[in-house]
PDB file of C-alpha atoms in Angstrom:
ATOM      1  CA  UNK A   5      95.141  85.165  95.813  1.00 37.00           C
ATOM      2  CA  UNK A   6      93.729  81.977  96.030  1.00 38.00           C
ATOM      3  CA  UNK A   7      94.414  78.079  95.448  1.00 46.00           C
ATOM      4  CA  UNK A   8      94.930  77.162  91.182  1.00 54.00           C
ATOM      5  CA  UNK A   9      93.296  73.780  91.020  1.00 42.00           C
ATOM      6  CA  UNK A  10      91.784  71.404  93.838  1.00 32.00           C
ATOM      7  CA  UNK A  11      93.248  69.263  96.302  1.00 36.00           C
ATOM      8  CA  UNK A  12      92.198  65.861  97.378  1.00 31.00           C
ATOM      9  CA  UNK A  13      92.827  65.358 101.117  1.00 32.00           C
ATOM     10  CA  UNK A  14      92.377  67.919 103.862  1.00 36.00           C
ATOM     11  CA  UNK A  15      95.476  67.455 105.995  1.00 39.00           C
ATOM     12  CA  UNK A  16      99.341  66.743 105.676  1.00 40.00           C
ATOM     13  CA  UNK A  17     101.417  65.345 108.316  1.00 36.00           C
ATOM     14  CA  UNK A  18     105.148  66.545 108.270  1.00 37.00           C
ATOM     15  CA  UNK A  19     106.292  63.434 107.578  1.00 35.00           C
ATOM     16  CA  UNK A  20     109.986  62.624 106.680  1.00 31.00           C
ATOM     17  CA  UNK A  21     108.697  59.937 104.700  1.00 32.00           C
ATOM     18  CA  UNK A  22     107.166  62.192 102.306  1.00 37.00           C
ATOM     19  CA  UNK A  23     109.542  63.721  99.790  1.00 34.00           C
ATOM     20  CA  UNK A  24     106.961  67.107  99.602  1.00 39.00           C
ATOM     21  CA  UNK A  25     107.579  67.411 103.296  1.00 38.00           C
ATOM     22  CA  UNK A  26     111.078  66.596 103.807  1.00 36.00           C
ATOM     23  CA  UNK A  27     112.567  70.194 104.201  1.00 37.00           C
ATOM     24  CA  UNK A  28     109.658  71.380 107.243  1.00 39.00           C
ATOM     25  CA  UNK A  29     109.693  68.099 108.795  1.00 37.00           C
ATOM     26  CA  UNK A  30     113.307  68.103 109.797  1.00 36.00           C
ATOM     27  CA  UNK A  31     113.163  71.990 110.486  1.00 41.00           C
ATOM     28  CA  UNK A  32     113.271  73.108 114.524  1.00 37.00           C
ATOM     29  CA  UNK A  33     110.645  75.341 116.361  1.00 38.00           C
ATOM     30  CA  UNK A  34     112.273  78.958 116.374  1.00 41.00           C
ATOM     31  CA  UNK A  35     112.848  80.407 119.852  1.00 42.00           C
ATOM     32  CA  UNK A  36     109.479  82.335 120.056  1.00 42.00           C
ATOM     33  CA  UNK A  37     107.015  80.716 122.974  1.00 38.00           C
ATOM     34  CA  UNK A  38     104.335  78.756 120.818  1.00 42.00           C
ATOM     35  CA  UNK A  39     106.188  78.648 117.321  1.00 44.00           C
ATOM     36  CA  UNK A  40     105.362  74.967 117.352  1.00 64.00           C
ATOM     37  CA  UNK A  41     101.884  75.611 116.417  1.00 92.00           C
ATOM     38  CA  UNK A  42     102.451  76.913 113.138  1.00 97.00           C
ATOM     39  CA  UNK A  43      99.852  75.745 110.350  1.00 97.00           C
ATOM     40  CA  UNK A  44     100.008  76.831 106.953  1.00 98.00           C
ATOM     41  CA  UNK A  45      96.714  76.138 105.081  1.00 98.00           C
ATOM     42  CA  UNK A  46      97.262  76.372 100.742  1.00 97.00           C
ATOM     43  CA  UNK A  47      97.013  73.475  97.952  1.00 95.00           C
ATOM     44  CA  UNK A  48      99.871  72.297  96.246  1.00 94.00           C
ATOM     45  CA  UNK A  49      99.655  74.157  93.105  1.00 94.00           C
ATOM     46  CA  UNK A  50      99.265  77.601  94.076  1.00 96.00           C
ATOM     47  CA  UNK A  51     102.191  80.021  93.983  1.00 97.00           C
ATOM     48  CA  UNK A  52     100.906  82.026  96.943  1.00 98.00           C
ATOM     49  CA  UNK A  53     100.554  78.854  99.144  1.00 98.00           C
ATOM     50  CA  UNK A  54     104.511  78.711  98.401  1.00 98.00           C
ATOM     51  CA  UNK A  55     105.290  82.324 100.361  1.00 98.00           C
ATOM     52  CA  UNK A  56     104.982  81.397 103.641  1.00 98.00           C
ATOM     53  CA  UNK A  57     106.262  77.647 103.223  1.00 98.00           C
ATOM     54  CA  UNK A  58     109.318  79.240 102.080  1.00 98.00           C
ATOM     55  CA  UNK A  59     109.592  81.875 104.469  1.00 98.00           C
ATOM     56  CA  UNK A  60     108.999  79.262 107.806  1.00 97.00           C
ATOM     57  CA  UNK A  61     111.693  77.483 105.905  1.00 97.00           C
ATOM     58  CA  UNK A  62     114.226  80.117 105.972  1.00 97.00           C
ATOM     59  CA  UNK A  63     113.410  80.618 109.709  1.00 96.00           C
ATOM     60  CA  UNK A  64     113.856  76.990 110.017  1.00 95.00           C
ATOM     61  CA  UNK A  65     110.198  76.729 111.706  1.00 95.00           C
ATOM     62  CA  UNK A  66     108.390  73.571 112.092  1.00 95.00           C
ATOM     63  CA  UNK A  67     104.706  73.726 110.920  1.00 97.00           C
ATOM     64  CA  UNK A  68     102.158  72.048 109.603  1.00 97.00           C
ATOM     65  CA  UNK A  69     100.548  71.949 105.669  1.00 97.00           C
ATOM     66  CA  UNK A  70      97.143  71.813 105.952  1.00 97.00           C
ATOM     67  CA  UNK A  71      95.616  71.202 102.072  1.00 95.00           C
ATOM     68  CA  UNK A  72      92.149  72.991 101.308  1.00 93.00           C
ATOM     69  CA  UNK A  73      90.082  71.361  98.831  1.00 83.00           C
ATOM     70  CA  UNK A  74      88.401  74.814  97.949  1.00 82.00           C
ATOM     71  CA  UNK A  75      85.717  73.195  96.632  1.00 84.00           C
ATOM     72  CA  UNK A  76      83.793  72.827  98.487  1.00 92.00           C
ATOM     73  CA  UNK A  77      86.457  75.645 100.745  1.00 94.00           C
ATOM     74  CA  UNK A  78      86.689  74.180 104.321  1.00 95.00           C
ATOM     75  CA  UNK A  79      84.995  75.768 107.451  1.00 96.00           C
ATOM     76  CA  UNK A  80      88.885  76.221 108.914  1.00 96.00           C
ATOM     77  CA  UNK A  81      89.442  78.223 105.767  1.00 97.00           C
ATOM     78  CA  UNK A  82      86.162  80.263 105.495  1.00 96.00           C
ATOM     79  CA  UNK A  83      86.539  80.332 109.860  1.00 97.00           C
ATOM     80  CA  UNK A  84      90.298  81.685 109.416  1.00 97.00           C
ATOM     81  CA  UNK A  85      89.769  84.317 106.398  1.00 97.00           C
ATOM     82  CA  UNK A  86      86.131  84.809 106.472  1.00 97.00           C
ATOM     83  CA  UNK A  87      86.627  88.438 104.340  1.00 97.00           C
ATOM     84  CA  UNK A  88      88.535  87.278 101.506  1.00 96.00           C
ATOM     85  CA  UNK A  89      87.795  83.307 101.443  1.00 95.00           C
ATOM     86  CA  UNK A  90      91.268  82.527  99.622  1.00 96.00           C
ATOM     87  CA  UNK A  91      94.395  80.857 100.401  1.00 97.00           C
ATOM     88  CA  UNK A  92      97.272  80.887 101.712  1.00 98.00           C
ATOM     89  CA  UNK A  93      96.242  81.462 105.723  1.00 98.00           C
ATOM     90  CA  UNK A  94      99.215  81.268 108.479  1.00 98.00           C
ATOM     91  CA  UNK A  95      97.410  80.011 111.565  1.00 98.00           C
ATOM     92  CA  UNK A  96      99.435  81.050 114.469  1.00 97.00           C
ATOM     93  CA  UNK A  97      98.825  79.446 118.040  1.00 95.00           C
ATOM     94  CA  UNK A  98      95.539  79.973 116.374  1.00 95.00           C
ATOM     95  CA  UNK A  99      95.505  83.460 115.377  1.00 96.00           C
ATOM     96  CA  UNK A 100      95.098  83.629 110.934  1.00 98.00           C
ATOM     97  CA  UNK A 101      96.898  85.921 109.045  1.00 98.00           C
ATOM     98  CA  UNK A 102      95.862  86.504 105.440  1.00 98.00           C
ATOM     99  CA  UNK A 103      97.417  87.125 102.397  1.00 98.00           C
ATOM    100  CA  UNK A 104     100.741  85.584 100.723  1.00 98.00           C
ATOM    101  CA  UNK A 105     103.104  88.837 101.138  1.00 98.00           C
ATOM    102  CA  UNK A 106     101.750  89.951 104.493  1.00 98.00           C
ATOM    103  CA  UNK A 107     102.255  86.205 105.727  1.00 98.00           C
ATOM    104  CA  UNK A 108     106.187  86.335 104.925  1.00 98.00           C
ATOM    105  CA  UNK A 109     106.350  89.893 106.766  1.00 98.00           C
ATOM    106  CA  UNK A 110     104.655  88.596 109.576  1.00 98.00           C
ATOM    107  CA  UNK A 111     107.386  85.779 109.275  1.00 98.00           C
ATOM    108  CA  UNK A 112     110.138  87.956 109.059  1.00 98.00           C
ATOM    109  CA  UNK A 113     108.936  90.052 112.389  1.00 97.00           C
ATOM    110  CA  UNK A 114     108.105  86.966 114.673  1.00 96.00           C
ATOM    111  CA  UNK A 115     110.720  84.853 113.802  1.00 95.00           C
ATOM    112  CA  UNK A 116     112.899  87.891 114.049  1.00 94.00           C
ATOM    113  CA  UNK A 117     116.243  86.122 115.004  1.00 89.00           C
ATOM    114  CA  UNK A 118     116.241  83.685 112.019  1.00 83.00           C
ATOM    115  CA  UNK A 119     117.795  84.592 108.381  1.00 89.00           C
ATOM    116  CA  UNK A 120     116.278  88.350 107.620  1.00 96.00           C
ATOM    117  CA  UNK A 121     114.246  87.922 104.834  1.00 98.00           C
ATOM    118  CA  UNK A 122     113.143  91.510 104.166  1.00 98.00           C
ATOM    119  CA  UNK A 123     116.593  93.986 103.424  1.00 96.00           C
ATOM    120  CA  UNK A 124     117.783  95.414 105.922  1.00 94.00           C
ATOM    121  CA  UNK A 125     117.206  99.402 104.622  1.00 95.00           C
ATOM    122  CA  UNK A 126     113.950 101.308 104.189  1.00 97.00           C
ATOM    123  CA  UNK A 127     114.748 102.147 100.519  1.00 97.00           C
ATOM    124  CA  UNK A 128     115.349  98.740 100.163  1.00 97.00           C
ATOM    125  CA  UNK A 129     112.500  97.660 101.679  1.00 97.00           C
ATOM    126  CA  UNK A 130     110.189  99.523  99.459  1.00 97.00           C
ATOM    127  CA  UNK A 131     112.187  98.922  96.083  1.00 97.00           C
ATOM    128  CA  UNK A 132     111.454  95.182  97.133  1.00 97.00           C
ATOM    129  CA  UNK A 133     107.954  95.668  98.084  1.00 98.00           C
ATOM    130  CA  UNK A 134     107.209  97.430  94.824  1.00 98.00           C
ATOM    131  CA  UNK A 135     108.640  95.145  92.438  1.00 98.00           C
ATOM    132  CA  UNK A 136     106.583  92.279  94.537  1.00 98.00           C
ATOM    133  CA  UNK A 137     103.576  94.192  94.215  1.00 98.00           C
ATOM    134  CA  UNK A 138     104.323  95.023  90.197  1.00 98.00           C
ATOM    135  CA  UNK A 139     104.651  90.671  89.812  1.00 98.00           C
ATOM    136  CA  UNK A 140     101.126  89.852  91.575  1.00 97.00           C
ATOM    137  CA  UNK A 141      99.284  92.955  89.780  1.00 97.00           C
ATOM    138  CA  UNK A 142     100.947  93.194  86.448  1.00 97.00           C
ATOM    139  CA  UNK A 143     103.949  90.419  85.229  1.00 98.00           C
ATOM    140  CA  UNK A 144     101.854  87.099  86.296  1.00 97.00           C
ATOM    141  CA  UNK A 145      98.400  88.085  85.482  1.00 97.00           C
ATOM    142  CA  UNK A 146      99.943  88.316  82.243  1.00 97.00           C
ATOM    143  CA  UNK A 147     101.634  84.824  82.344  1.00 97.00           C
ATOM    144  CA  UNK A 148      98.630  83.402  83.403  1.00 95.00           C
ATOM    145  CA  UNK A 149      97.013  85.168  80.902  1.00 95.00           C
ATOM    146  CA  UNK A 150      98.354  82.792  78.125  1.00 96.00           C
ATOM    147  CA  UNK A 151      96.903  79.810  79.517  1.00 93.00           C
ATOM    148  CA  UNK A 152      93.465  81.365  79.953  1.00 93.00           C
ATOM    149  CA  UNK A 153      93.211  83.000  76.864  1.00 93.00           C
ATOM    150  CA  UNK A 154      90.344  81.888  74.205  1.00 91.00           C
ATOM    151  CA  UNK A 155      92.343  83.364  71.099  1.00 93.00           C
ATOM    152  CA  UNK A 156      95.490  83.569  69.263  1.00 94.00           C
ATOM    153  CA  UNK A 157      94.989  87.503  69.541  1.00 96.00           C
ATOM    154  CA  UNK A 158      94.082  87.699  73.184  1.00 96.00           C
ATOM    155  CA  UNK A 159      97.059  84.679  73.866  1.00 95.00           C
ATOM    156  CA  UNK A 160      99.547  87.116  71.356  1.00 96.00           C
ATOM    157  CA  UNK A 161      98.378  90.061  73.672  1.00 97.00           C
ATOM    158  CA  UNK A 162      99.139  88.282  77.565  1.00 97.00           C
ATOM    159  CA  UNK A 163     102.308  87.150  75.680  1.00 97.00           C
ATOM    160  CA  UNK A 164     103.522  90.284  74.729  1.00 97.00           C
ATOM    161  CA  UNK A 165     103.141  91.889  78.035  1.00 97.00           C
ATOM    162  CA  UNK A 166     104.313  89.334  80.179  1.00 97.00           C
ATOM    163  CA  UNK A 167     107.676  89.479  77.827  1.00 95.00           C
ATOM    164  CA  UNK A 168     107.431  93.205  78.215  1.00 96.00           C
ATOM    165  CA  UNK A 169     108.257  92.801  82.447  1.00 96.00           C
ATOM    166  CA  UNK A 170     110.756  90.088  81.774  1.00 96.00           C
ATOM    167  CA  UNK A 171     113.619  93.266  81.166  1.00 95.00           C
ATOM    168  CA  UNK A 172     112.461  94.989  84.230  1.00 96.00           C
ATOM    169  CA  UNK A 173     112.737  92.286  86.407  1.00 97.00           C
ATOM    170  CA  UNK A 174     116.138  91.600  85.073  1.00 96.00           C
ATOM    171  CA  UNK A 175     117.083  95.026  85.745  1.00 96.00           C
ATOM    172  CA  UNK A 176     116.071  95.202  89.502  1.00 97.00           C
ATOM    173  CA  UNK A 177     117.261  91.731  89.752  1.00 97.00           C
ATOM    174  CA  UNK A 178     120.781  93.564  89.081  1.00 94.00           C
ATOM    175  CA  UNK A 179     119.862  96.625  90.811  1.00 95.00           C
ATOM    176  CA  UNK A 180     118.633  94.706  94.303  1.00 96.00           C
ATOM    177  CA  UNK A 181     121.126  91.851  94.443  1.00 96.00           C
ATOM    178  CA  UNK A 182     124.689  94.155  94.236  1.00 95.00           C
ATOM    179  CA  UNK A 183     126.164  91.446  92.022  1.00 96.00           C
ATOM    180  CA  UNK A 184     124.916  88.731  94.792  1.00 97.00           C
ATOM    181  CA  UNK A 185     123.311  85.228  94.116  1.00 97.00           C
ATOM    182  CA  UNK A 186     119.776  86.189  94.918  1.00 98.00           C
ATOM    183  CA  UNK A 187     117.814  89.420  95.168  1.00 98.00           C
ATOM    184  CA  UNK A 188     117.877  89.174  98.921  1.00 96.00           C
ATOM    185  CA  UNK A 189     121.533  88.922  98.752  1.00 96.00           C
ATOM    186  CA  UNK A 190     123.658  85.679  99.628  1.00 96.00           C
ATOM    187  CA  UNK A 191     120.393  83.864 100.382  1.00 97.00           C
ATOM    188  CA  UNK A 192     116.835  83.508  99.470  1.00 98.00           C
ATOM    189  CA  UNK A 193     114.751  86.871 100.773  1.00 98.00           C
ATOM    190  CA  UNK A 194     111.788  88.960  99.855  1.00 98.00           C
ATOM    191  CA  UNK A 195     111.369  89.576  96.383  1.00 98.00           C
ATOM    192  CA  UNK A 196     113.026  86.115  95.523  1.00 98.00           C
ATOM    193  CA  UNK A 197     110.141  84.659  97.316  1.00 98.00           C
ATOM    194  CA  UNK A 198     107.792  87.057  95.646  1.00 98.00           C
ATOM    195  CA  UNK A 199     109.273  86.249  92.082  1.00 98.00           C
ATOM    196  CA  UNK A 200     110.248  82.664  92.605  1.00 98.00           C
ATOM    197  CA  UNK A 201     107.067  81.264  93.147  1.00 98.00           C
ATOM    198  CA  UNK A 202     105.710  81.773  90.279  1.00 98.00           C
ATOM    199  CA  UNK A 203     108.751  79.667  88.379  1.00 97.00           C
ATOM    200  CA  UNK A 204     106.654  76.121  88.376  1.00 97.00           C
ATOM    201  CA  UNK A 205     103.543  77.951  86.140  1.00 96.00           C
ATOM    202  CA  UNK A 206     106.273  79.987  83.733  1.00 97.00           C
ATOM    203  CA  UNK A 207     107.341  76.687  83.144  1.00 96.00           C
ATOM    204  CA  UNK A 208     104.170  75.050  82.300  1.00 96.00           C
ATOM    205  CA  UNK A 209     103.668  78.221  79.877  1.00 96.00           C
ATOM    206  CA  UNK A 210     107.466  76.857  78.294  1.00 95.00           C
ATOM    207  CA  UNK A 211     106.184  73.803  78.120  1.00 94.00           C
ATOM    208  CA  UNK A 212     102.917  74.004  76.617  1.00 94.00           C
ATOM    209  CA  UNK A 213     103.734  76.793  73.980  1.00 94.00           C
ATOM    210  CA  UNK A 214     107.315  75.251  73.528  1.00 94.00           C
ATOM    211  CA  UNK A 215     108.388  78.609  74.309  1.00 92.00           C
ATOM    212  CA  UNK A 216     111.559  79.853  75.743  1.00 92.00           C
ATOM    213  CA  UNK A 217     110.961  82.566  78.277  1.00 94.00           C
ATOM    214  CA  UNK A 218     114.066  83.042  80.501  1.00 93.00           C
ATOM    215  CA  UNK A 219     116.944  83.098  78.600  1.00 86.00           C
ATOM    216  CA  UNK A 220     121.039  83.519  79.808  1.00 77.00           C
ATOM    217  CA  UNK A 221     121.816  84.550  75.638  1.00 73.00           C
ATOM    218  CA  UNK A 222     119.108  87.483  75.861  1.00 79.00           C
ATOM    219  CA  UNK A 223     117.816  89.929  78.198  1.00 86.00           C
ATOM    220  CA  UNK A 224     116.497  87.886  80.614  1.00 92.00           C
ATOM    221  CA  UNK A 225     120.336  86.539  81.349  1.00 90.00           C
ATOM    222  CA  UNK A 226     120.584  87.300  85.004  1.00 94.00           C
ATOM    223  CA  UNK A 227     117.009  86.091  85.662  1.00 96.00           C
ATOM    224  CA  UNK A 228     117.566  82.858  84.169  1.00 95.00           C
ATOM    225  CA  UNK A 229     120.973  82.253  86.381  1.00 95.00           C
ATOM    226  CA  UNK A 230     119.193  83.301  89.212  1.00 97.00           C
ATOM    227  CA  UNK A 231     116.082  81.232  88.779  1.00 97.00           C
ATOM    228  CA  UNK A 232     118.155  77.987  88.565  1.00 96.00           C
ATOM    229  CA  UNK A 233     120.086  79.036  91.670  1.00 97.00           C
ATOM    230  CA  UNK A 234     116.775  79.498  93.520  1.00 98.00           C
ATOM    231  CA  UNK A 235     115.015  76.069  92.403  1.00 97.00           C
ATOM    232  CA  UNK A 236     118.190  74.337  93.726  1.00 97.00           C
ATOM    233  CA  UNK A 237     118.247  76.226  96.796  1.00 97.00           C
ATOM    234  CA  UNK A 238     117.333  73.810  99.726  1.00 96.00           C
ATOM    235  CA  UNK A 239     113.976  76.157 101.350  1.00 97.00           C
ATOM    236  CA  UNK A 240     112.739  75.956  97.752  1.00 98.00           C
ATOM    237  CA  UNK A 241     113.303  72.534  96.422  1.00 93.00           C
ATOM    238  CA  UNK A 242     110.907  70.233  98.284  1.00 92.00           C
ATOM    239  CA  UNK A 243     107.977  72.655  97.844  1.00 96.00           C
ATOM    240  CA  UNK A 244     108.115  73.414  94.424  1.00 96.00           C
ATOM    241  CA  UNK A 245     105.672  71.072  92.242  1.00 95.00           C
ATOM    242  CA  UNK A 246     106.857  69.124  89.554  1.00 95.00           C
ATOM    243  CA  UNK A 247     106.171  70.668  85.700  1.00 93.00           C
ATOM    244  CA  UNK A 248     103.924  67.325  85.108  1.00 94.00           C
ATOM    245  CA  UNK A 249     101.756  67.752  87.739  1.00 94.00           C
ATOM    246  CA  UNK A 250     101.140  71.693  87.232  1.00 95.00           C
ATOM    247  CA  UNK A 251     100.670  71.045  83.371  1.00 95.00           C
ATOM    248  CA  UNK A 252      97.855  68.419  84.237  1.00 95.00           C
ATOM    249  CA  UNK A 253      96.514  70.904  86.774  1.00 92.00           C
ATOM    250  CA  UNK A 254      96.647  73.537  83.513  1.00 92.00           C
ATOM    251  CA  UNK A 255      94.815  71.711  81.571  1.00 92.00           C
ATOM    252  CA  UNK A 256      92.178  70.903  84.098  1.00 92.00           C
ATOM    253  CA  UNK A 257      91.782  74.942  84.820  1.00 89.00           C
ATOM    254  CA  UNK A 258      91.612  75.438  81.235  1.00 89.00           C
ATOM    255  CA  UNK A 259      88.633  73.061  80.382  1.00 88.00           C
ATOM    256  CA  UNK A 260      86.564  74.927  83.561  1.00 86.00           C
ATOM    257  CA  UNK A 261      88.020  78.479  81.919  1.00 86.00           C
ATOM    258  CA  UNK A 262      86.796  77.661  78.611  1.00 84.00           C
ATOM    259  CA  UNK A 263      83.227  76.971  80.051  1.00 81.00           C
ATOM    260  CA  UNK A 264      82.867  79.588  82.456  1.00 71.00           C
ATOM    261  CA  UNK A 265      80.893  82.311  81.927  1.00 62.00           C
ATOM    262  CA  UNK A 266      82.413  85.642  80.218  1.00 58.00           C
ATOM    263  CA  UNK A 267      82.452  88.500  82.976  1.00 53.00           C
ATOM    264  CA  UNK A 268      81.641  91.964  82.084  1.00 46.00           C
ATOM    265  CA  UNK A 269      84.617  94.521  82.535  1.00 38.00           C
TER     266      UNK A 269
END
């Protein structure tokens, strides 16, 4: 998946001076030999880019956010995932890994000793991996689909399947969290990550559309609980983007959408 709108600058210092920063700048190296040089290259809008800042902050690793501009996409990025030519890329004492769920499994075996962020049982493990993969093939498309569509009738169609998933999710929500805070249990794992990420763009679809998308009176009730709880949580909070910002972004993507090219199905 890659980056939703541009960045501006190349490279971010973990800097405790700057709020977007705060939570990976005060984080320690994990135990691993090496875990210091942990990069994570994304742009601030993307959901993906999100993954593996949350999962480094669950394993309380230090690393560094490196911002690609995409355009034109950076030699480290086109270097480090030279197949697919997207972000998010882990760069591990210089070895990439690509794509946003295989970077937080990859987190969750290295940094092994920190908070689990997979479940613990196989079943488990591939309820959570299907729901994930159900989100980034069918539920957000669909979200997204709203913004980028060029009529009421195409709009009316994302919109009715993207409310369509909202019941399902609910339903594993209650099925994988056993009546806990968070899919993953007491604390932030797998499929909240998966999920969670793509809370700052369902806002900018509330926002713009002055819809109401999660809510606790209908039969989205445990998804709208739980999606406060995880925007609070403190590995989530200084990495999500502010609704103003995204909404700006949005209507940046949507001028380019509206004069791009139709592709053939």
């Amino acid at each position: 998946p890659c980056g939703l709108c541009e960045a501006t600058s190349t490279t971010q210092s973990r800097d405790a001076h700057s709020p977007e920063q705060k939570i990976a700048s005060g984080r320690r190296a994990g135990e691993m030999a090496g875990a210091e040089n942990v990069r994570v290259l994304g742009a601030w809008p993307s959901p993906y880019a999100m993954r593996p800042r949350i999962a480094l902050n669950l394993k309380k690793v230090e690393y560094e956010f490196v911002v690609e501009t995409m355009n034109p996409k950076s030699e480290l990025l086109l270097k480090s995932n030279p197949v697919y030519k997207k972000i998010p890329v882990l760069i591990h004492n210089g070895e990439p890994v690509c794509e946003s769920l295989i970077i937080v499994q990859y987190i969750d075996e290295v940094w092994s000793s920190g908070q689990p962020i997979l479940p613990a049982g196989p079943y488990d493990r591939a309820l959570a991996r299907f729901w994930a993969a159900y989100i980034d093939d069918k539920w957000f498309p669909a979200l997204m689909g709203i913004a980028k569509a060029q009529t009421d009738e195409d709009r009316a169609s994302s919109t009715e399947q993207m409310l369509a998933g909202l019941p399902l999710l609910d339903e594993a929500f209650a099925t994988c969290s056993k009546g806990k805070p968070f899919f993953g249990g007491d604390a932030v794992g797998y499929l909240d990550i998966a999920l969670g990420c793509h809370l700052g763009w369902l806002r900018v679809i509330e926002h713009m559309y002055e819809m109401q998308i999660l809510d606790e009176a209908k039969s989205t009730r445990h998804l709208a609980a739980w999606a406060d709880r995880f925007c609070a949580d403190e590995v989530v909070k200084e990495v999500m983007p502010e609704t103003e910002k995204l909404v700006e972004c949005a209507k940046v993507l949507q001028a380019r959408w509206k004069t791009a090219p139709a592709r053939g199905k």
